[in-house]
Coordinates of N, CA and C in Angstrom, one line a residue:
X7 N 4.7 -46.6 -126.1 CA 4.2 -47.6 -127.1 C 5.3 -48.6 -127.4
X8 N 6.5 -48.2 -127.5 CA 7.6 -49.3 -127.3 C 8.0 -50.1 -126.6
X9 N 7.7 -49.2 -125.2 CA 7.9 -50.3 -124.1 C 7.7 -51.8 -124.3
X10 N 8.3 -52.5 -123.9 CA 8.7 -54.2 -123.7 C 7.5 -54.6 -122.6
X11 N 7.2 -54.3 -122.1 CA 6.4 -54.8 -120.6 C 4.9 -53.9 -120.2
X12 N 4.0 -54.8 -119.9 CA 2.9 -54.4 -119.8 C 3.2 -54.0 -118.2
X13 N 2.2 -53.0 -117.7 CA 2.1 -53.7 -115.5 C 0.4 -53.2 -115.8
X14 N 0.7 -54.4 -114.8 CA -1.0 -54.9 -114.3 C -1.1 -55.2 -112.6
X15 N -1.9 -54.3 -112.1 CA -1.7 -54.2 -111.2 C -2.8 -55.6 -110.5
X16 N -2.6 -55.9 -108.9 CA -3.6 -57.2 -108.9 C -5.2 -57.0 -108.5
X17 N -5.5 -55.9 -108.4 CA -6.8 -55.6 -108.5 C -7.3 -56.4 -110.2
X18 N -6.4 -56.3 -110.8 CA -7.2 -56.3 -112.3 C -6.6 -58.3 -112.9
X19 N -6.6 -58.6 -111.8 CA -6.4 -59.9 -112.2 C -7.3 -61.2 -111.5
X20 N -7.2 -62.2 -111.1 CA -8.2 -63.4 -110.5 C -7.2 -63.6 -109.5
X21 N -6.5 -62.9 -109.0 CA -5.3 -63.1 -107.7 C -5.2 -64.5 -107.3
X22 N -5.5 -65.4 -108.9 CA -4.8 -66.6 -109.0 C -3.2 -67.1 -108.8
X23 N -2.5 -68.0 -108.1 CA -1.2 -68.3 -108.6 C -1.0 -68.7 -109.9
X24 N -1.8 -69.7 -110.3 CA -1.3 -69.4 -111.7 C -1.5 -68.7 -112.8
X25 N -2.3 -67.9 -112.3 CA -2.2 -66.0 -113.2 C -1.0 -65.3 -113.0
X26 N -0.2 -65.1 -111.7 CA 0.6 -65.1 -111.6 C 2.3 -65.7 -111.9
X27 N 2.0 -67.0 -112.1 CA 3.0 -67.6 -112.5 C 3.2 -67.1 -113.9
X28 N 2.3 -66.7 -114.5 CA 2.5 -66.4 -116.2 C 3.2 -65.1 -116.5
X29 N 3.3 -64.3 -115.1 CA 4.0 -62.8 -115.0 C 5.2 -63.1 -115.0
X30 N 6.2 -62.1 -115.9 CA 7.6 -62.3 -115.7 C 8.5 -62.2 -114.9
X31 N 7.8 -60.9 -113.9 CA 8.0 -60.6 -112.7 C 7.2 -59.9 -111.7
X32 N 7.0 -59.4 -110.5 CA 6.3 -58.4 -109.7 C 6.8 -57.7 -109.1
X33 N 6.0 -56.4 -109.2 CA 6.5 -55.5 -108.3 C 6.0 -55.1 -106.8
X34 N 7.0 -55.0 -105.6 CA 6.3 -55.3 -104.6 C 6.6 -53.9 -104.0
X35 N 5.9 -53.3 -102.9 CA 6.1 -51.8 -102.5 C 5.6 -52.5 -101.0
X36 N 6.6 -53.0 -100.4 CA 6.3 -53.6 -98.8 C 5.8 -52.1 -97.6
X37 N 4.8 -52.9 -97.3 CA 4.2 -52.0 -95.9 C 3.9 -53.1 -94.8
X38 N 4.7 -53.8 -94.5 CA 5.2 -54.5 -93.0 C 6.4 -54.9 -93.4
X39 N 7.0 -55.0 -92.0 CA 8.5 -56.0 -92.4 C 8.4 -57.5 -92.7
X40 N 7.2 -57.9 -92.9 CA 6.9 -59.1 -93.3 C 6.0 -59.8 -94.0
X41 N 6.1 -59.6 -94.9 CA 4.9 -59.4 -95.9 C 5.0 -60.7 -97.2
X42 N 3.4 -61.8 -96.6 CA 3.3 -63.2 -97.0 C 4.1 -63.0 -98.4
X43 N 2.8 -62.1 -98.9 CA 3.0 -62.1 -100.8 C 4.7 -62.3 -101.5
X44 N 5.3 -61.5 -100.4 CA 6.8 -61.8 -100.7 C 7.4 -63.0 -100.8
X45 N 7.0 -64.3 -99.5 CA 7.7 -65.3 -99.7 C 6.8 -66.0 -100.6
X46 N 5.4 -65.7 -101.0 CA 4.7 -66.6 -101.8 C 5.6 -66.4 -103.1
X47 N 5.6 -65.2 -103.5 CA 5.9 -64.9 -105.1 C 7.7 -65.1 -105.5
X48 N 8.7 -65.6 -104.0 CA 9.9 -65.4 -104.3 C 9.8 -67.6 -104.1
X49 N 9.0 -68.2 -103.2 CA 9.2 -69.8 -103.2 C 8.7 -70.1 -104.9
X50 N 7.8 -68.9 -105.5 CA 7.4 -69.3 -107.1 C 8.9 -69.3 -107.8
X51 N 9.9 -68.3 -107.4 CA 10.7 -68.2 -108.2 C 10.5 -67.0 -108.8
X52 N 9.6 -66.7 -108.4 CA 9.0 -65.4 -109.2 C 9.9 -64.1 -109.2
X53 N 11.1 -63.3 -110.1 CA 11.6 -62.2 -110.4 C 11.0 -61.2 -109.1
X54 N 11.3 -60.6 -108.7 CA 10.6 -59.5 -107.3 C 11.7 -58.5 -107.5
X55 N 10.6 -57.3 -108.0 CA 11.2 -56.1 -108.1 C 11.1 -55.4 -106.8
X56 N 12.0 -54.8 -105.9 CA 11.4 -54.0 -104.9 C 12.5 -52.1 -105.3
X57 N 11.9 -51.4 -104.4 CA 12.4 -49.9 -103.9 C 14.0 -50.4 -103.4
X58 N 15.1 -49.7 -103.3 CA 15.6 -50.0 -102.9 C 16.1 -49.1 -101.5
X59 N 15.5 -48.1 -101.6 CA 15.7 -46.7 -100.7 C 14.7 -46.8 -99.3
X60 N 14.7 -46.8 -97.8 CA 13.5 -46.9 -97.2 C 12.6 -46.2 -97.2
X61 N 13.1 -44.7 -97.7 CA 11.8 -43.7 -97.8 C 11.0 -44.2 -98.7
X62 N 10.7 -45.3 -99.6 CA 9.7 -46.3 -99.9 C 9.0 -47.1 -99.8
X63 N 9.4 -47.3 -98.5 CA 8.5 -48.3 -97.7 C 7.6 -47.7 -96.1
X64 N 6.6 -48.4 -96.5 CA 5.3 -47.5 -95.1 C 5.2 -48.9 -94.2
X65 N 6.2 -48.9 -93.5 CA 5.6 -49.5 -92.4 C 5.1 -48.7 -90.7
X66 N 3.9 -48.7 -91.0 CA 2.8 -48.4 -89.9 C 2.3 -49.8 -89.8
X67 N 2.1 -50.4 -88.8 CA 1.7 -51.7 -88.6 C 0.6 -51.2 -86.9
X68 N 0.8 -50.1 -86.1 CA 0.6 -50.2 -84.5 C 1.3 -50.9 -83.6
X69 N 2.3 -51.6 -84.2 CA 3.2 -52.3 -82.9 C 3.6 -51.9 -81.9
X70 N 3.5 -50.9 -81.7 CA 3.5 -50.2 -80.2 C 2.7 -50.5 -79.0
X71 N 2.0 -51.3 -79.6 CA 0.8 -52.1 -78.8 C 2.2 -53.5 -77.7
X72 N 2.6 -53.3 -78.3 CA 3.6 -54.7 -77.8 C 4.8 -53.9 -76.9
X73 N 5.0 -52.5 -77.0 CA 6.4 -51.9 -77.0 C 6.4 -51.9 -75.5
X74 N 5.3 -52.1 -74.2 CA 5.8 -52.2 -72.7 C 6.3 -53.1 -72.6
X75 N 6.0 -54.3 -73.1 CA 6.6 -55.3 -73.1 C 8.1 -55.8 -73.1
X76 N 8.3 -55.1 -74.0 CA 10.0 -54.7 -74.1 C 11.0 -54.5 -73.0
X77 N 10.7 -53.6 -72.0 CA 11.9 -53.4 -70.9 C 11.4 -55.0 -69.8
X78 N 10.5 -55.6 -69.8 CA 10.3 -56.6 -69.1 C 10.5 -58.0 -69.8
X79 N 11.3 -57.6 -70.7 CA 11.7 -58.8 -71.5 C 12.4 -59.7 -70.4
X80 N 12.5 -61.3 -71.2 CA 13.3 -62.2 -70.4 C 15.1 -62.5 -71.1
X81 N 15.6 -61.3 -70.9 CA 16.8 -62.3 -72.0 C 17.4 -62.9 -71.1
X82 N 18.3 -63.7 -72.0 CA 19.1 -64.8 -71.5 C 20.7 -64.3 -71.9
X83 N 21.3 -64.2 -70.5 CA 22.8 -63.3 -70.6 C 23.9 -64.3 -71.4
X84 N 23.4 -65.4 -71.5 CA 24.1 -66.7 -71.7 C 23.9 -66.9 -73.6
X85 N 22.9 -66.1 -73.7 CA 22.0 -65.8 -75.6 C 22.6 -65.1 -75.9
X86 N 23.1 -64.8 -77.1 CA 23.4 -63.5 -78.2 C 22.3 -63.1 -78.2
X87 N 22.0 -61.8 -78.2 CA 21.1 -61.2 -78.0 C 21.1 -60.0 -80.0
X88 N 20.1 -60.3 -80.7 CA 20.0 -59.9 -81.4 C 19.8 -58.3 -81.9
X89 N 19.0 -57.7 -80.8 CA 18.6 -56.4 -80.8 C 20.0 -55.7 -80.1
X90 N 20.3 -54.7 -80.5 CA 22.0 -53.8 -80.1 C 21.3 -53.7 -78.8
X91 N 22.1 -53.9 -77.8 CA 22.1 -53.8 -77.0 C 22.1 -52.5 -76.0
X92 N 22.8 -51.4 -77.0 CA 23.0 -49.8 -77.0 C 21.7 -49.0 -77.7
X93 N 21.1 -49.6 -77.7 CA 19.8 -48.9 -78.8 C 18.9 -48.5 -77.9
X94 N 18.9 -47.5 -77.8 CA 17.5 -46.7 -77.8 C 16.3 -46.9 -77.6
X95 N 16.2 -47.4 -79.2 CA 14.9 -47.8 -79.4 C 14.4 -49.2 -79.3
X96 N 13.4 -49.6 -79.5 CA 12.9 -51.4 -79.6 C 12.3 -51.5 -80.4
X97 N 12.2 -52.8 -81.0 CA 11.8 -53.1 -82.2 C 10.6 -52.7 -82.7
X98 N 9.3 -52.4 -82.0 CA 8.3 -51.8 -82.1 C 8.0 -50.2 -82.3
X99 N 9.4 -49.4 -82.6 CA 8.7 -48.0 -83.0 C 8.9 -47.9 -84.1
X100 N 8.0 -48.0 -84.9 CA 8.1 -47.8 -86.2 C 8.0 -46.6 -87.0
X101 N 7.5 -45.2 -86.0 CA 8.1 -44.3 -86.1 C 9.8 -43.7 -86.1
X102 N 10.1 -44.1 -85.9 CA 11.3 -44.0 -85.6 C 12.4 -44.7 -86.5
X103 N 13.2 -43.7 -87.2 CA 13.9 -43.9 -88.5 C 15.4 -45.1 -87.9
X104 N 15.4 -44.5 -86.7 CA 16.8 -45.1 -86.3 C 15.9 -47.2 -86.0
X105 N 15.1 -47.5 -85.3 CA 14.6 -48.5 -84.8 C 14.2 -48.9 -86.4
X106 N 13.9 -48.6 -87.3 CA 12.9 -49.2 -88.5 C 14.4 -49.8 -89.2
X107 N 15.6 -48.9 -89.2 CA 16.7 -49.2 -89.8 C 17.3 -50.7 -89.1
X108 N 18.0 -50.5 -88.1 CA 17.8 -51.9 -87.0 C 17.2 -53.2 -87.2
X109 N 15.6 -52.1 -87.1 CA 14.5 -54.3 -88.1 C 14.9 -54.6 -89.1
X110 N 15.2 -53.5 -90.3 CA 15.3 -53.9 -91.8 C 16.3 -55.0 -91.9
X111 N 17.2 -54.9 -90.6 CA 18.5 -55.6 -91.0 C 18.6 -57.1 -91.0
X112 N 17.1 -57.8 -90.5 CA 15.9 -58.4 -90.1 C 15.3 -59.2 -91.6
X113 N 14.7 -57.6 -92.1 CA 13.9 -58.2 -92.7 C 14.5 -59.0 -94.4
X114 N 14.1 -60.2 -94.4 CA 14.1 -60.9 -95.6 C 14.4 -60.4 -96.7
X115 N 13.7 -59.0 -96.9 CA 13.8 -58.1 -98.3 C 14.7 -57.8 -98.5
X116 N 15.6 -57.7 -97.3 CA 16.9 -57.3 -97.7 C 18.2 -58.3 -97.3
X117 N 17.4 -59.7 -97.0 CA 18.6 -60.7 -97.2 C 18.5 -61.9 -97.9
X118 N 17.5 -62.0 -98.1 CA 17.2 -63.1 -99.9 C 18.2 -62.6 -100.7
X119 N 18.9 -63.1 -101.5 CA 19.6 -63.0 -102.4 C 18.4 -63.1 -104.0
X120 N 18.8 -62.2 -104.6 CA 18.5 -62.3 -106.2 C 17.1 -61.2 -106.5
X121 N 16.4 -61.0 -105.2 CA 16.3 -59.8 -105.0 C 16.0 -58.4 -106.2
X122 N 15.4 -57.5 -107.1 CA 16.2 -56.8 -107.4 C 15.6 -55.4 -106.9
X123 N 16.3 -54.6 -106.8 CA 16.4 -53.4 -106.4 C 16.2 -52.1 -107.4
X124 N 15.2 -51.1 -107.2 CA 15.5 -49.8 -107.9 C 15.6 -49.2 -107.4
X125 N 16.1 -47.8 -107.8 CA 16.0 -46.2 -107.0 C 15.0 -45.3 -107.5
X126 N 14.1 -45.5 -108.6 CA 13.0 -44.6 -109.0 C 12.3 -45.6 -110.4
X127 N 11.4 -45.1 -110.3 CA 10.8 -45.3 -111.2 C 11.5 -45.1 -112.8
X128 N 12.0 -44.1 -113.1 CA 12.5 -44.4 -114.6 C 13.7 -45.2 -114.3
X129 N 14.9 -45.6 -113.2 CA 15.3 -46.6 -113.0 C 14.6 -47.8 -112.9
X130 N 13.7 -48.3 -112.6 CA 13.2 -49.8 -112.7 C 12.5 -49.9 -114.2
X131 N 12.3 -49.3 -115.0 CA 11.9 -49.0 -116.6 C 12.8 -49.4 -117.1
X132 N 14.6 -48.6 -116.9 CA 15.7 -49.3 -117.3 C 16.0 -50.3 -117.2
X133 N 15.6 -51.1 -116.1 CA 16.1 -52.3 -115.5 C 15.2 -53.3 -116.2
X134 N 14.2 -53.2 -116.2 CA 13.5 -54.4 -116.6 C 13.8 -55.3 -117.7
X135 N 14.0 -54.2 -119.0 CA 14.2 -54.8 -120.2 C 15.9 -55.9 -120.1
X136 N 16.6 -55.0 -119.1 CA 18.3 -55.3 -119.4 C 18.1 -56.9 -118.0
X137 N 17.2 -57.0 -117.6 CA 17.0 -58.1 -116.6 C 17.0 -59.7 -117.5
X138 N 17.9 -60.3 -116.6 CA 17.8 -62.1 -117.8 C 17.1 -62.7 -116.3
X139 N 15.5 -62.8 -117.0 CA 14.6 -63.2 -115.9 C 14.9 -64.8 -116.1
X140 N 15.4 -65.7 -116.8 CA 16.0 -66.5 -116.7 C 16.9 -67.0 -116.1
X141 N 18.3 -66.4 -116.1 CA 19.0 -66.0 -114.6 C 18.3 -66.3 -113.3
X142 N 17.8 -64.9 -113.3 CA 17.3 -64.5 -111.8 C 16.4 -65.5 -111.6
X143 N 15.8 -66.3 -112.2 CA 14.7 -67.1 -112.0 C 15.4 -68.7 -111.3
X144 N 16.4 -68.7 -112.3 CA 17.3 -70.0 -111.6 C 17.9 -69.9 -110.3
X145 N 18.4 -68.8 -110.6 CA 18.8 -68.7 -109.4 C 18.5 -68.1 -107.9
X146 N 17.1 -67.8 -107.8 CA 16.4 -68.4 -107.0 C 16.1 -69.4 -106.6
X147 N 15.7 -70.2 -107.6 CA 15.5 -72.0 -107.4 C 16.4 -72.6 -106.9
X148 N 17.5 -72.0 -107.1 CA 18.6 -72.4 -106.7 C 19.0 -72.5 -105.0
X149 N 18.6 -71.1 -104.2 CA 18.3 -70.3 -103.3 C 17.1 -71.6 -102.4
X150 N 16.1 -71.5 -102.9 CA 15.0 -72.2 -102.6 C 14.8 -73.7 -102.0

């Protein structure tokens, strides 16, 4: 009853942007390593709460569809070559804890700055209220 902050999930809105713009922030629970709504709602400026742990995130995508592809790649010895070189795995098993760790390092979510991060749910409850979405809002703009 005290709580500070309503959540409304986007089933129950006109998944307008500027329905969105009026939100003080979102909360996002990523299932791909690349996921539009993220850069739509972070070029708004828009506060983005995420998990900060990856046992939070479901990425199943099928990319294994792509993974023969992999040893018949074309690299170029002359290129830094991004993917470790000693790895195992390829960027397409997304079963695999060791290869999903590797992409993340990749993915956006975790190299945009301003960002914010929880570890559980009654941690992001704490966080919200103590958040200066004014701050984080600039300074994204800032970023942007």
């Amino acid at each position: 009853p005290d709580y500070p902050y309503q959540f409304i999930t986007r089933a129950l809105t006109d998944k307008q942007f500027s329905t969105f713009a009026q939100f003080r922030a979102v909360l996002l629970w990523a299932y791909d390593m690349d996921l539009i709504t993220f850069y739509e709602f972070y070029s708004m400026n828009m506060p983005i709460f995420m998990p900060s742990h990856l046992s939070k995130y479901l990425f199943q995508q099928d990319h294994m569809a792509y993974n023969y592809r992999w040893p018949r790649r074309k690299a170029n010895p002359k290129q830094q070559q991004l993917w470790p070189q000693d790895a195992v795995e390829t960027p397409f098993e997304e079963e695999s804890l060791d290869a999903v760790r590797i992409t993340l390092g990749f993915a956006d979510y975790f190299r945009f700055p301003h960002v914010q991060y929880f570890e559980s749910i009654p941690d992001l409850l704490t966080r919200l209220p103590q958040t200066d979405f004014f701050h984080v809002t600039q300074s994204m703009a800032r970023f942007n």
